[in-house]
Tab-separated table of C-alpha atoms in Angstrom:
chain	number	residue	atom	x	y	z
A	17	UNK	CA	9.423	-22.544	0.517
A	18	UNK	CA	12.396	-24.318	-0.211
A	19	UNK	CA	14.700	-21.996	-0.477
A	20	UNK	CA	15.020	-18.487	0.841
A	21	UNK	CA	14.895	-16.852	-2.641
A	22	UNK	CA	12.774	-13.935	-3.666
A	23	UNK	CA	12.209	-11.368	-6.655
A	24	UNK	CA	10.737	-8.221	-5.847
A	25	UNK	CA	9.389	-5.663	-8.156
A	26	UNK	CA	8.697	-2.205	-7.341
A	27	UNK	CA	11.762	0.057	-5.489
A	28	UNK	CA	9.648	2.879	-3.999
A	29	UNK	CA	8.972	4.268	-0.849
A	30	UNK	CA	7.683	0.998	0.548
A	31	UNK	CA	9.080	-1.677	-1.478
A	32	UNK	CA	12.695	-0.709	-1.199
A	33	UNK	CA	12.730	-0.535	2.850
A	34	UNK	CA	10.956	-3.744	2.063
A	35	UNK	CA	13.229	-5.245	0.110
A	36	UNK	CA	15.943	-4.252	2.339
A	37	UNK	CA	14.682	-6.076	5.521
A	38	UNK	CA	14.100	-9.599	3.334
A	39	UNK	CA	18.170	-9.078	2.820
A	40	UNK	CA	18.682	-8.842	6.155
A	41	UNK	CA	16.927	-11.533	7.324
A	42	UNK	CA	19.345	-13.886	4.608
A	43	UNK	CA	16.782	-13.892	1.640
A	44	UNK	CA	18.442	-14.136	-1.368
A	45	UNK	CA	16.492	-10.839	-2.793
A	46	UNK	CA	16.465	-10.144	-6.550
A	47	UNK	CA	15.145	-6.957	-7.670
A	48	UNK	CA	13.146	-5.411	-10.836
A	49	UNK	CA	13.142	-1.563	-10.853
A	50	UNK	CA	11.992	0.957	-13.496
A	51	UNK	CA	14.366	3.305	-12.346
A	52	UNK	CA	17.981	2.529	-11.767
A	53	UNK	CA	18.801	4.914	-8.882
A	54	UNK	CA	16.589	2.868	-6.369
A	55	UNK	CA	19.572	0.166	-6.168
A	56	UNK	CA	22.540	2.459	-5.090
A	57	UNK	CA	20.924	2.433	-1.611
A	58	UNK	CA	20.417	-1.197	-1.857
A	59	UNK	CA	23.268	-2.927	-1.302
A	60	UNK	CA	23.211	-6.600	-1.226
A	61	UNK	CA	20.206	-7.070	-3.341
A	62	UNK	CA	20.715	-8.233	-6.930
A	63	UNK	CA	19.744	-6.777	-10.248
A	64	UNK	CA	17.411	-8.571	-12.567
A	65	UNK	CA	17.381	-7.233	-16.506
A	66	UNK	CA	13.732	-7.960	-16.484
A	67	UNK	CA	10.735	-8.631	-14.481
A	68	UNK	CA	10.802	-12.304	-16.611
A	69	UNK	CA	14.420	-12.820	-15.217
A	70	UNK	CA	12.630	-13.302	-12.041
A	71	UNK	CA	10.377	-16.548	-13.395
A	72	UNK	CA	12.461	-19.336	-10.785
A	73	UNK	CA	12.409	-17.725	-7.726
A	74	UNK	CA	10.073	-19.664	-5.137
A	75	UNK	CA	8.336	-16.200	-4.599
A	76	UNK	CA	7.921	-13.180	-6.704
A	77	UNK	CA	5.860	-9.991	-4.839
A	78	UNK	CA	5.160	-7.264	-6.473
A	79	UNK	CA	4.966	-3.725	-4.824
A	80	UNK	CA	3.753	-0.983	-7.522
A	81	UNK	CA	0.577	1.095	-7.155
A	82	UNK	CA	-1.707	-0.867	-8.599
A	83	UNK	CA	-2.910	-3.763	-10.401
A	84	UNK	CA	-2.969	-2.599	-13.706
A	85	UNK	CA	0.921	-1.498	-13.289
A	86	UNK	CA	1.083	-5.089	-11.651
A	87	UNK	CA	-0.564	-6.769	-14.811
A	88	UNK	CA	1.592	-4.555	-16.791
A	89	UNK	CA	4.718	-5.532	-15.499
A	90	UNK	CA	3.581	-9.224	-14.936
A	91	UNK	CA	2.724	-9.965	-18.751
A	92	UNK	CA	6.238	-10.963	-20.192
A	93	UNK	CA	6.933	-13.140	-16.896
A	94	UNK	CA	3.213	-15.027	-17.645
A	95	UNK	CA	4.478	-15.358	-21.270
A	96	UNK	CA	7.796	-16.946	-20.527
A	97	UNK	CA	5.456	-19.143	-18.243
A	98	UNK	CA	3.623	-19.929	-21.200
A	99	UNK	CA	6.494	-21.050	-22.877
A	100	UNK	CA	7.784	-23.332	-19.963
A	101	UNK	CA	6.121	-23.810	-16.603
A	102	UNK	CA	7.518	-22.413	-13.612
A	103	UNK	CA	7.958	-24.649	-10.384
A	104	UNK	CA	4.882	-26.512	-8.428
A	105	UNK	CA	4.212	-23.498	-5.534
A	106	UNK	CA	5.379	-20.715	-7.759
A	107	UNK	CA	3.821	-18.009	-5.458
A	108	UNK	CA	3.043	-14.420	-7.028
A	109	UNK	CA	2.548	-12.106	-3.975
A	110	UNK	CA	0.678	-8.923	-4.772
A	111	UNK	CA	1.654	-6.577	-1.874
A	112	UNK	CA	0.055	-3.246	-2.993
A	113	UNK	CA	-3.839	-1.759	-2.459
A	114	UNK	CA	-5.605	-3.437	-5.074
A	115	UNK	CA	-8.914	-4.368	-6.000
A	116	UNK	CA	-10.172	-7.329	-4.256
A	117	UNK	CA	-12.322	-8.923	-6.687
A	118	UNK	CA	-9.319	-7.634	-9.834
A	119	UNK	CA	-7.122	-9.872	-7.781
A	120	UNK	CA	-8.845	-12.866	-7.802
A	121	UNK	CA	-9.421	-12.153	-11.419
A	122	UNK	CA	-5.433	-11.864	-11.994
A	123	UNK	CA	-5.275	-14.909	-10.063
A	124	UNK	CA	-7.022	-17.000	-12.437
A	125	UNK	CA	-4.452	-15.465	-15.566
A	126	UNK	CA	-1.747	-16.529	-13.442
A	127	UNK	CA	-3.190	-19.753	-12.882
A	128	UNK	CA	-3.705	-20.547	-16.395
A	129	UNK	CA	-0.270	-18.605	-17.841
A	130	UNK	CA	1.614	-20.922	-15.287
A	131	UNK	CA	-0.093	-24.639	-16.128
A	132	UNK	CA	-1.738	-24.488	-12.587
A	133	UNK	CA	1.762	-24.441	-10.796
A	134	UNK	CA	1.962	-20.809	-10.016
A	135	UNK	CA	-0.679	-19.276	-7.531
A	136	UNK	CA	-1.789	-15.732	-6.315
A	137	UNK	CA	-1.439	-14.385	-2.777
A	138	UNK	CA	-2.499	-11.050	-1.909
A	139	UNK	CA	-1.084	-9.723	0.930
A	140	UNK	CA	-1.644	-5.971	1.322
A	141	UNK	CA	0.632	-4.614	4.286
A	142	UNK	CA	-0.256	-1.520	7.030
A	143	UNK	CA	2.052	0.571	8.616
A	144	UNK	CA	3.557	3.677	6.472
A	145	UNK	CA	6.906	3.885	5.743
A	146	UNK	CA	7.941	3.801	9.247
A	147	UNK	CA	6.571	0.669	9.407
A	148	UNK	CA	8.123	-0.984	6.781
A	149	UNK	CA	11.583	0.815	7.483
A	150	UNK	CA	11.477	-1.003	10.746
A	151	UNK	CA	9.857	-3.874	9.419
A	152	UNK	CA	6.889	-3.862	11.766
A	153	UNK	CA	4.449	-4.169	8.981
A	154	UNK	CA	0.681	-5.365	9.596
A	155	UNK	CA	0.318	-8.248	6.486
A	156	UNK	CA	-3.306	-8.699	5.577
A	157	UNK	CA	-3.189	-12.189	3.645
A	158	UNK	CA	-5.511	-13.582	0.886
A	159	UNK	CA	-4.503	-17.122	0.556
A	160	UNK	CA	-5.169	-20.757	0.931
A	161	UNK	CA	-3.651	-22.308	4.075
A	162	UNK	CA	-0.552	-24.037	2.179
A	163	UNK	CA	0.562	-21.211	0.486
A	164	UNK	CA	-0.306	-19.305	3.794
A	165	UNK	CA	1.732	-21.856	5.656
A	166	UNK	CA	4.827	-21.567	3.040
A	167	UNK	CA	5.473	-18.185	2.636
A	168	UNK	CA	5.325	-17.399	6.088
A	169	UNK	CA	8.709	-17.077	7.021
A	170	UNK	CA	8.827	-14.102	4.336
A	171	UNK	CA	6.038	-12.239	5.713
A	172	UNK	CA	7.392	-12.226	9.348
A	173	UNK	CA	11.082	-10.928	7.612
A	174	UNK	CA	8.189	-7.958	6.678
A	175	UNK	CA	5.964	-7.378	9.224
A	176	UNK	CA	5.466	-8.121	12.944
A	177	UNK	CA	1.732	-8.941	13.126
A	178	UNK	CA	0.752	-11.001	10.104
A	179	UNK	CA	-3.050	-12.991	8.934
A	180	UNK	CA	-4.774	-14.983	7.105
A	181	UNK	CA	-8.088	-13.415	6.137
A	182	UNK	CA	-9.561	-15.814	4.200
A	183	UNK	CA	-9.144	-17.177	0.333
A	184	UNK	CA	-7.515	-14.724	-2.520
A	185	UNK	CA	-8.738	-11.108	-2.276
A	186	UNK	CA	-9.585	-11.364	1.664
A	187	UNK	CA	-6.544	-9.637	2.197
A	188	UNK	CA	-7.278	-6.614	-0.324
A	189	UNK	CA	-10.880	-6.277	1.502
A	190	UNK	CA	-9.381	-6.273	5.161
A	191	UNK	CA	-6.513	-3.684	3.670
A	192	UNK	CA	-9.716	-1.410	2.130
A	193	UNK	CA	-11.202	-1.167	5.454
A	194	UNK	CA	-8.041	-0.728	6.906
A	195	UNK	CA	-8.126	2.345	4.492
A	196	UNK	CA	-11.564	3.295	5.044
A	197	UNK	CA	-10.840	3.817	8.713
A	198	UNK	CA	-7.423	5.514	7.980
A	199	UNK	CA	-8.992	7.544	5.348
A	200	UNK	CA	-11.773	8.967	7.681
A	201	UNK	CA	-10.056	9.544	10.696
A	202	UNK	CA	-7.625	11.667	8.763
A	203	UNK	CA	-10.226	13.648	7.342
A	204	UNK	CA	-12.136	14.040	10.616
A	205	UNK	CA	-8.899	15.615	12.316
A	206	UNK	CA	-8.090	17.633	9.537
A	207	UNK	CA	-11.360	18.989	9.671
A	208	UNK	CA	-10.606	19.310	13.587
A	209	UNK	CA	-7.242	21.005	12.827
A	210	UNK	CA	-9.200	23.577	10.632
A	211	UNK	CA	-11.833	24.502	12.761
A	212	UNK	CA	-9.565	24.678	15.711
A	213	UNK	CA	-7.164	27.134	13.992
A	214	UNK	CA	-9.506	29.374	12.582
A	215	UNK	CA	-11.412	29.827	16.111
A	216	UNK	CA	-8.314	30.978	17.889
A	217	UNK	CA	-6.674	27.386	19.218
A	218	UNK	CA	-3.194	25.857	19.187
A	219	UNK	CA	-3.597	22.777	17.099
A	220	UNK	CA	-0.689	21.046	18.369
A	221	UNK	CA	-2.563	21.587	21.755
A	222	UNK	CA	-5.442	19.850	20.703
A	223	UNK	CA	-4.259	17.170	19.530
A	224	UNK	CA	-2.311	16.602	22.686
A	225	UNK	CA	-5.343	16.510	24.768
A	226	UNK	CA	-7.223	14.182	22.127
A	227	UNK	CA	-4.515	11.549	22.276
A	228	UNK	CA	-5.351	10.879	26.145
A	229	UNK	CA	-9.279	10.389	25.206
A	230	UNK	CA	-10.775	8.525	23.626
A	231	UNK	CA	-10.375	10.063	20.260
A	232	UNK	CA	-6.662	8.706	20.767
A	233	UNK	CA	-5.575	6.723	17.828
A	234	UNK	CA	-2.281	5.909	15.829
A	235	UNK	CA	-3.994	7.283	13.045
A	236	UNK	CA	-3.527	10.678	15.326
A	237	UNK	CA	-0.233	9.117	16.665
A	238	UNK	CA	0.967	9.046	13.397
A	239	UNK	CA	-0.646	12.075	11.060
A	240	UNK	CA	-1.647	14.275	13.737
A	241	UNK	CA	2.093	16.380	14.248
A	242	UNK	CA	1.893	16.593	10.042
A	243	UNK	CA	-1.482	18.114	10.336
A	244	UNK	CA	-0.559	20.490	12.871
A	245	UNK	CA	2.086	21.205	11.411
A	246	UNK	CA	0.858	21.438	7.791
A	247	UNK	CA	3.701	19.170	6.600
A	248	UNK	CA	3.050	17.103	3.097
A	249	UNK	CA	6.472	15.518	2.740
A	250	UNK	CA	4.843	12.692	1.129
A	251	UNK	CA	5.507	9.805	2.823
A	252	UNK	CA	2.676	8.133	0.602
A	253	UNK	CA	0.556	9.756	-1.874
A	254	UNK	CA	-3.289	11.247	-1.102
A	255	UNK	CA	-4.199	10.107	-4.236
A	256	UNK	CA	-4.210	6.750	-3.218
A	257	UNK	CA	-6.622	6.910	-0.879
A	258	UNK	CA	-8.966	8.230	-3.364
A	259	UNK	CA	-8.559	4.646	-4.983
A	260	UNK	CA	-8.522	2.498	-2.462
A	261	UNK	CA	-12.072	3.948	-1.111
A	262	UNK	CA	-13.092	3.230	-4.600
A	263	UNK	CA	-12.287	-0.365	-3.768
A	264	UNK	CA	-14.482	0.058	-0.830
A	265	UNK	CA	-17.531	1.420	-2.313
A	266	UNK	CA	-17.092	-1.617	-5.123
A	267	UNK	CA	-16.903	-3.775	-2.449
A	268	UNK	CA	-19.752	-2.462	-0.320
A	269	UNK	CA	-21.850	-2.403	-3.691
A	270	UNK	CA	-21.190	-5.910	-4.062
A	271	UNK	CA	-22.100	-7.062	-0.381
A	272	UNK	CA	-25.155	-4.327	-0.185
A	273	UNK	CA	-23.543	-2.863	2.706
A	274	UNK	CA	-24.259	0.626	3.299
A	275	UNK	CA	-21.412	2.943	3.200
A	276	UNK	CA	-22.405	6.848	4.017
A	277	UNK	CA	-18.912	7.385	5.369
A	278	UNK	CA	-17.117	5.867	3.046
A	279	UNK	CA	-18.960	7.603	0.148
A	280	UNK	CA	-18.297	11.375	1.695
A	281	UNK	CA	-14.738	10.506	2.652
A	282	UNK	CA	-14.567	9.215	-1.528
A	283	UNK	CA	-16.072	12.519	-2.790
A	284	UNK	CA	-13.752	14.306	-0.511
A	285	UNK	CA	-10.436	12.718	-1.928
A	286	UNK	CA	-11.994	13.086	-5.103
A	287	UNK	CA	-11.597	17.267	-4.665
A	288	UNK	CA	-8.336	17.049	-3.412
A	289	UNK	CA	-7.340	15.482	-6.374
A	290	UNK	CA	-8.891	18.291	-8.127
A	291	UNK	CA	-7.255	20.760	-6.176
A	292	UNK	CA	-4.299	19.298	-7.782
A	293	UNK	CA	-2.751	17.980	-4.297
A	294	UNK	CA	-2.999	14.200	-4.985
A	295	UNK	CA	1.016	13.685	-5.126
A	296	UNK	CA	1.336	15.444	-1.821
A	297	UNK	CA	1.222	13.296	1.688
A	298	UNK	CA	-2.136	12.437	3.262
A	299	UNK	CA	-1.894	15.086	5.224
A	300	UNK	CA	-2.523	17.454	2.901
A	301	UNK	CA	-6.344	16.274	3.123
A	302	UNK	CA	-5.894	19.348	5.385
A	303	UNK	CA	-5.219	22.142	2.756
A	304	UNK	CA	-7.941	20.686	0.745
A	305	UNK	CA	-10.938	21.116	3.587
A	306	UNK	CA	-9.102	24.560	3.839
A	307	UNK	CA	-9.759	25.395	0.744
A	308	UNK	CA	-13.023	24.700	1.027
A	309	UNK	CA	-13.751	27.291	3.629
A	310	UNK	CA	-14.607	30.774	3.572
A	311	UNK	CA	-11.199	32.079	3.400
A	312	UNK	CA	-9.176	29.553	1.444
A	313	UNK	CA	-5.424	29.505	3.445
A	314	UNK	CA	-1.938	29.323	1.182
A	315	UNK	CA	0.100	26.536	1.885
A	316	UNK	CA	3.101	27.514	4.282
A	317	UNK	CA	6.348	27.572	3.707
A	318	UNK	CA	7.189	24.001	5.760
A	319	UNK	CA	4.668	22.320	3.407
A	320	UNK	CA	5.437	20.524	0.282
């Protein structure tokens, strides 16, 4: 890149801490938000009107949930592209959990909306909200080497261990199995969590002991003291992980892999969803499996 100038779209829970670190670092961040109120703990980021205002910056990455709200809010920056070219190396940087063979197919709009100067990275990151708070990010990249190579720098402002997977929608497959494990293990300790309550046992207890086995994971580093403690403060929405094992079963489908874990977990998410607790933390996988037992248990009064 030749400069250290970025627009960023999407102000939530990860793009804003996001957002925040490329400041820090001395990018020259300027931000589109739906919402206005995302800013006033922003400082030192500017404003753009419009996601179009953002059509010279070197890089533009986009943070929203997912590709269709990327597509969505993409459209009047590919038609002021349409109307005059952006830059050679124009990179649009899709950050979120999306579809890895959608984002190839976005690629190719971009490609033709920009004249062939602008090109598609996909760069899902790992890592919660801690992680991007603190900016220790995991970056799974989809990208040819010289865009790889260029956009670098921004990545490590981002995220301490970043890679390139392979070509454009390598990094949305690596970030689907990164969700297939995350999705899984979550469910198998909630599903520990349950059974170890309703037999008599201190959860908190268990988990302990776990974390100095081999069942020891960040996953139960991370999501194990909300499970015990039946906390859904969201800190990222369940729902989500309902989608992005959708990406892996596509996927899967597409390689003829077999996927019997995947598939459950999916269905799983699925009921959660039903049980109307998508908008509540990942966590909260836990109130859904109790639900699903004999005696159904009330959310406490420490959950959200």
């Amino acid at each position: 890149m030749t400069t250290k100038r970025v627009g960023f779209v999407g102000l939530g829970l990860m793009g804003a801490p996001m957002a925040f670190n490329l400041a820090g670092a001395g990018w020259n961040v300027t931000a589109w938000n739906r919402s206005d109120a995302a800013f006033e703990a922003l400082p030192g980021i500017n404003r753009a009107a419009s996601v179009a205002a953002l059509r010279d910056e070197d890089a533009i990455i986009f943070m929203l949930p997912d590709l269709p709200f990327i597509e969505e809010a993409a459209a009047e920056l590919l038609e002021s592209w349409g109307s005059s070219a952006p830059r050679p190396g124009t990179a649009v940087v899709v950050m979120s959990s999306v579809s890895p063979t959608g984002v190839q197919q976005f690629g190719e709009l971009v490609h033709q909306a920009s004249g062939g100067n602008a090109v598609v990275v996909d760069a899902p990151v790992s890592g919660g909200t801690a992680g991007a708070q603190s900016g220790t990010l995991a970056i799974m990249v989809g990208a040819d080497e010289g865009p790889f190579e260029q956009l670098g720098p921004l990545f490590q402002a981002m995220g301490t261990t970043v890679r390139r997977m392979g070509p454009l929608g390598s990094g949305s497959l690596a970030k689907a199995c990164n969700q297939l494990i995350v999705g899984t293990t979550t469910a198998a300790l909630a599903e520990a969590a349950e059974l170890a309550e309703r037999s008599g046992m201190d959860v908190g207890a268990l988990f302990e002991v776990l974390s100095g086995g081999l069942a020891g994971s960040r996953v139960l580093d991370n999501v194990g003291p909300r499970l015990a403690a039946k906390d859904y403060t969201p800190t990222g929405p369940a729902k989500f992980m309902h989608k992005d094992l959708g990406f892996v079963l596509a996927s899967a489908a597409a390689a003829g892999s077999a996927t019997p874990i995947a598939s459950a977990a999916h269905d799983l998410y699925a009921e959660l969803k039903r049980q109307g607790l998508g908008d509540q933390d990942l966590a909260v996988v836990r109130q859904a499996i109790a639900n699903l037992g004999r005696t159904p248990v009330p959310i406490t009064s420490n959950s959200n």
